[in-house]
Amino acid sequence: DHGHDHDHGHDHGDDHGHDHDHGHDHGDDHGHDHDHGHDHGDDHGHDGDHDHGHDHNHDHDHDHHHAHDKEDLGIAVVTVSSSRTVADDPSGDAIVAAVEDAGHEVPIREIVTDDYDGVQGTVDTMVDREDVDAVVTTGGTGVTPDDVTVDAVSPLLDKRLPGFGELFRRLSYDEIGTRVVGTRAVAGASEGVLVFCLPGSENAARLGIEEVILPEVGHLAGLATRDDDEE
């Protein structure tokens, strides 16, 4: 009845009644954050697809400092591959170089085959180490039968970071277009230790570590362990 009492005065005001409806559209996006990570595929065939000029755009790594940020982190590196060796691991080399250039340490680096139990056990062991604040894996994030990294690591994560995969794919899209749907890059925290899973190509690994992980890992590591530090 209230709407009819003021027919003339509210002719233009009715539009406002719809403004709030649109505000709820964005909430739905969050419900699908985890869905995207499981539909995407093959990073093995993309070794050359990430060949772009992001190598030198990392001056912003230390721009954002907060009270709980951690510095001098220990970042473990895991290469998931049945063919790579320590002497022939360009993706792992790129991650290690970026980590050390940023002033952090790599306390342990391993290569593990494309085996579910092997990948899960290796990452779980690294998470338990006192000198590890974060773990970065490279390889096995696609949809081939051998791509088991995301499946093996996901059960270890007690908190997901969907924004990591979203941003990684967004940055990759600028270079390789819709082929970004072929990666299930994922991240999260396991018992206060951050875990990031990147594709196996060297350029994808470099993009992920330099453009996404290193700018935020200190802040995220501080947040992930803040309650422990304060108790």
CSV table of C-alpha atoms in Angstrom, one decimal, residues 3-205:
chain,number,residue,atom,x,y,z
A,3,GLY,CA,4.0,2.2,-2.9
A,4,HIS,CA,0.6,3.5,-4.1
A,5,ASP,CA,0.3,6.4,-1.7
A,6,HIS,CA,3.2,8.2,-3.3
A,7,ASP,CA,2.8,7.3,-6.9
A,8,HIS,CA,3.9,10.6,-8.3
A,9,GLY,CA,6.6,11.4,-5.9
A,10,HIS,CA,8.5,8.2,-6.5
A,11,ASP,CA,8.3,7.8,-10.2
A,12,HIS,CA,12.1,8.2,-10.4
A,13,GLY,CA,12.9,6.6,-7.2
A,14,ASP,CA,11.8,3.2,-8.1
A,15,ASP,CA,15.1,2.6,-9.8
A,16,HIS,CA,16.8,2.6,-6.5
A,17,GLY,CA,14.9,-0.4,-5.5
A,18,HIS,CA,17.0,-2.3,-8.0
A,19,ASP,CA,20.3,-1.0,-7.0
A,20,HIS,CA,20.6,-3.3,-4.2
A,21,ASP,CA,19.8,-6.3,-6.3
A,22,HIS,CA,22.9,-5.9,-8.4
A,23,GLY,CA,25.0,-5.7,-5.3
A,24,HIS,CA,24.4,-9.3,-4.7
A,25,ASP,CA,25.5,-10.5,-8.0
A,26,HIS,CA,29.1,-10.3,-7.0
A,27,GLY,CA,28.7,-12.6,-4.1
A,28,ASP,CA,28.1,-15.5,-6.3
A,29,ASP,CA,31.6,-15.4,-7.8
A,30,HIS,CA,33.1,-16.6,-4.6
A,31,GLY,CA,31.1,-19.8,-4.6
A,32,HIS,CA,32.9,-20.8,-7.7
A,33,ASP,CA,36.5,-20.0,-6.7
A,34,HIS,CA,37.4,-23.6,-6.1
A,35,ASP,CA,35.5,-25.0,-9.1
A,36,HIS,CA,37.8,-23.4,-11.6
A,37,GLY,CA,40.9,-24.9,-10.2
A,38,HIS,CA,39.8,-28.4,-11.1
A,39,ASP,CA,38.7,-28.0,-14.7
A,40,HIS,CA,42.0,-26.8,-16.2
A,41,GLY,CA,44.6,-28.7,-17.9
A,42,ASP,CA,47.8,-29.4,-19.5
A,43,ASP,CA,50.9,-27.4,-18.5
A,44,HIS,CA,53.3,-29.9,-20.0
A,45,GLY,CA,52.6,-28.6,-23.5
A,46,HIS,CA,53.0,-25.0,-22.6
A,47,ASP,CA,56.7,-24.8,-22.0
A,48,GLY,CA,57.0,-22.0,-24.6
A,49,ASP,CA,53.7,-20.3,-24.1
A,50,HIS,CA,54.7,-18.2,-21.2
A,51,ASP,CA,57.7,-16.7,-23.0
A,52,HIS,CA,57.1,-13.1,-22.2
A,53,GLY,CA,58.8,-10.0,-20.8
A,54,HIS,CA,57.9,-10.1,-17.2
A,55,ASP,CA,61.4,-10.9,-16.0
A,56,HIS,CA,62.4,-7.4,-15.0
A,57,ASN,CA,59.1,-5.9,-13.6
A,58,HIS,CA,59.6,-6.8,-10.0
A,59,ASP,CA,60.6,-3.6,-8.3
A,60,HIS,CA,57.4,-3.6,-6.3
A,61,ASP,CA,58.2,-6.8,-4.4
A,62,HIS,CA,59.0,-4.9,-1.2
A,63,ASP,CA,56.6,-1.9,-1.5
A,64,HIS,CA,54.0,-3.2,1.0
A,65,HIS,CA,55.3,-3.7,4.5
A,66,HIS,CA,53.0,-4.5,7.4
A,67,ALA,CA,53.5,-5.1,11.1
A,68,HIS,CA,53.2,-8.9,10.7
A,69,ASP,CA,55.3,-9.3,7.5
A,70,LYS,CA,58.0,-11.9,7.7
A,71,GLU,CA,61.4,-11.3,6.1
A,72,ASP,CA,64.3,-13.7,5.3
A,73,LEU,CA,61.9,-16.5,4.6
A,74,GLY,CA,62.8,-20.2,4.1
A,75,ILE,CA,61.2,-21.2,0.8
A,76,ALA,CA,61.4,-24.9,-0.2
A,77,VAL,CA,61.3,-25.8,-3.9
A,78,VAL,CA,59.8,-29.0,-5.3
A,79,THR,CA,60.0,-29.9,-9.0
A,80,VAL,CA,57.4,-32.5,-10.0
A,81,SER,CA,58.7,-34.4,-13.0
A,82,SER,CA,59.6,-37.9,-14.1
A,83,SER,CA,62.2,-36.6,-16.5
A,84,ARG,CA,64.0,-33.7,-14.8
A,85,THR,CA,67.2,-33.9,-12.8
A,86,VAL,CA,68.9,-31.4,-10.5
A,87,ALA,CA,71.3,-30.7,-13.4
A,88,ASP,CA,68.4,-30.2,-15.9
A,89,ASP,CA,65.7,-28.3,-14.0
A,90,PRO,CA,65.2,-24.9,-15.6
A,91,SER,CA,61.9,-24.2,-13.8
A,92,GLY,CA,63.3,-25.1,-10.4
A,93,ASP,CA,66.4,-23.0,-11.2
A,94,ALA,CA,64.2,-20.0,-12.1
A,95,ILE,CA,62.3,-20.3,-8.8
A,96,VAL,CA,65.5,-20.7,-6.7
A,97,ALA,CA,67.2,-17.7,-8.4
A,98,ALA,CA,64.1,-15.5,-7.9
A,99,VAL,CA,63.8,-16.5,-4.2
A,100,GLU,CA,67.5,-15.8,-3.5
A,101,ASP,CA,67.5,-12.5,-5.4
A,102,ALA,CA,64.6,-11.4,-3.2
A,103,GLY,CA,66.8,-12.0,-0.1
A,104,HIS,CA,65.2,-15.3,1.0
A,105,GLU,CA,66.7,-18.7,1.4
A,106,VAL,CA,66.0,-22.1,-0.1
A,107,PRO,CA,66.7,-24.6,2.7
A,108,ILE,CA,65.7,-27.6,0.7
A,109,ARG,CA,65.1,-28.4,-3.0
A,110,GLU,CA,63.9,-31.7,-4.3
A,111,ILE,CA,62.7,-33.4,-7.5
A,112,VAL,CA,59.9,-35.9,-7.2
A,113,THR,CA,58.3,-38.0,-9.9
A,114,ASP,CA,54.7,-37.6,-11.0
A,115,ASP,CA,53.4,-39.9,-8.2
A,116,TYR,CA,50.5,-38.9,-5.9
A,117,ASP,CA,51.9,-40.4,-2.7
A,118,GLY,CA,55.4,-39.1,-3.5
A,119,VAL,CA,54.3,-35.6,-4.1
A,120,GLN,CA,52.0,-35.5,-1.1
A,121,GLY,CA,54.6,-37.0,1.2
A,122,THR,CA,57.4,-34.6,0.0
A,123,VAL,CA,55.3,-31.5,0.5
A,124,ASP,CA,54.0,-32.7,3.8
A,125,THR,CA,57.5,-33.3,5.1
A,126,MET,CA,58.6,-29.9,4.0
A,127,VAL,CA,55.7,-28.3,5.7
A,128,ASP,CA,56.8,-29.9,9.0
A,129,ARG,CA,60.3,-28.5,8.8
A,130,GLU,CA,61.2,-25.7,11.2
A,131,ASP,CA,63.2,-23.8,8.5
A,132,VAL,CA,60.4,-23.7,5.9
A,133,ASP,CA,57.9,-20.8,5.7
A,134,ALA,CA,56.6,-21.6,2.3
A,135,VAL,CA,56.8,-24.4,-0.3
A,136,VAL,CA,56.7,-23.8,-4.1
A,137,THR,CA,56.1,-26.7,-6.4
A,138,THR,CA,56.5,-26.6,-10.2
A,139,GLY,CA,54.9,-29.2,-12.5
A,140,GLY,CA,51.9,-31.5,-12.6
A,141,THR,CA,49.2,-28.9,-12.5
A,142,GLY,CA,47.5,-29.9,-15.8
A,143,VAL,CA,44.9,-32.5,-16.7
A,144,THR,CA,46.9,-35.3,-18.2
A,145,PRO,CA,46.9,-38.6,-16.2
A,146,ASP,CA,50.3,-37.8,-14.9
A,147,ASP,CA,49.3,-34.4,-13.5
A,148,VAL,CA,48.8,-35.2,-9.8
A,149,THR,CA,50.3,-32.3,-8.0
A,150,VAL,CA,47.1,-30.3,-7.3
A,151,ASP,CA,45.3,-33.5,-6.3
A,152,ALA,CA,48.0,-34.6,-4.0
A,153,VAL,CA,48.6,-31.2,-2.3
A,154,SER,CA,45.0,-30.0,-2.0
A,155,PRO,CA,44.2,-32.4,1.0
A,156,LEU,CA,47.1,-30.8,2.9
A,157,LEU,CA,45.7,-27.3,2.7
A,158,ASP,CA,43.5,-26.2,5.6
A,159,LYS,CA,43.1,-22.8,4.1
A,160,ARG,CA,42.8,-22.1,0.3
A,161,LEU,CA,44.0,-19.0,-1.5
A,162,PRO,CA,41.8,-18.9,-4.6
A,163,GLY,CA,43.1,-15.5,-5.5
A,164,PHE,CA,46.5,-16.9,-6.3
A,165,GLY,CA,45.3,-19.1,-9.1
A,166,GLU,CA,42.9,-16.4,-10.3
A,167,LEU,CA,45.7,-13.8,-10.6
A,168,PHE,CA,48.2,-16.2,-12.1
A,169,ARG,CA,45.7,-17.1,-14.8
A,170,ARG,CA,44.8,-13.5,-15.3
A,171,LEU,CA,48.4,-12.5,-15.9
A,172,SER,CA,49.0,-15.5,-18.1
A,173,TYR,CA,45.9,-14.6,-20.2
A,174,ASP,CA,47.6,-11.4,-21.4
A,175,GLU,CA,50.3,-13.6,-23.0
A,176,ILE,CA,48.7,-16.8,-24.0
A,177,GLY,CA,44.9,-16.1,-24.2
A,178,THR,CA,42.4,-18.8,-23.4
A,179,ARG,CA,45.1,-21.5,-23.1
A,180,VAL,CA,45.2,-20.4,-19.4
A,181,VAL,CA,42.3,-22.8,-18.8
A,182,GLY,CA,44.9,-25.5,-19.1
A,183,THR,CA,46.4,-24.9,-15.7
A,184,ARG,CA,45.1,-25.7,-12.2
A,185,ALA,CA,47.7,-23.6,-10.4
A,186,VAL,CA,46.6,-23.5,-6.7
A,187,ALA,CA,47.8,-22.2,-3.3
A,188,GLY,CA,46.9,-22.3,0.3
A,189,ALA,CA,48.2,-22.7,3.8
A,190,SER,CA,49.0,-26.0,5.6
A,191,GLU,CA,49.6,-25.7,9.3
A,192,GLY,CA,50.7,-22.1,8.9
A,193,VAL,CA,53.1,-22.9,6.0
A,194,LEU,CA,52.2,-21.5,2.6
A,195,VAL,CA,52.1,-23.8,-0.4
A,196,PHE,CA,52.1,-22.6,-4.0
A,197,CYS,CA,51.7,-25.0,-7.0
A,198,LEU,CA,52.9,-23.7,-10.3
A,199,PRO,CA,52.9,-25.2,-13.8
A,200,GLY,CA,56.0,-27.0,-15.1
A,201,SER,CA,57.2,-24.6,-17.8
A,202,GLU,CA,60.1,-22.3,-17.0
A,203,ASN,CA,58.3,-19.2,-18.1
A,204,ALA,CA,55.2,-20.1,-16.1
A,205,ALA,CA,57.3,-20.8,-13.0
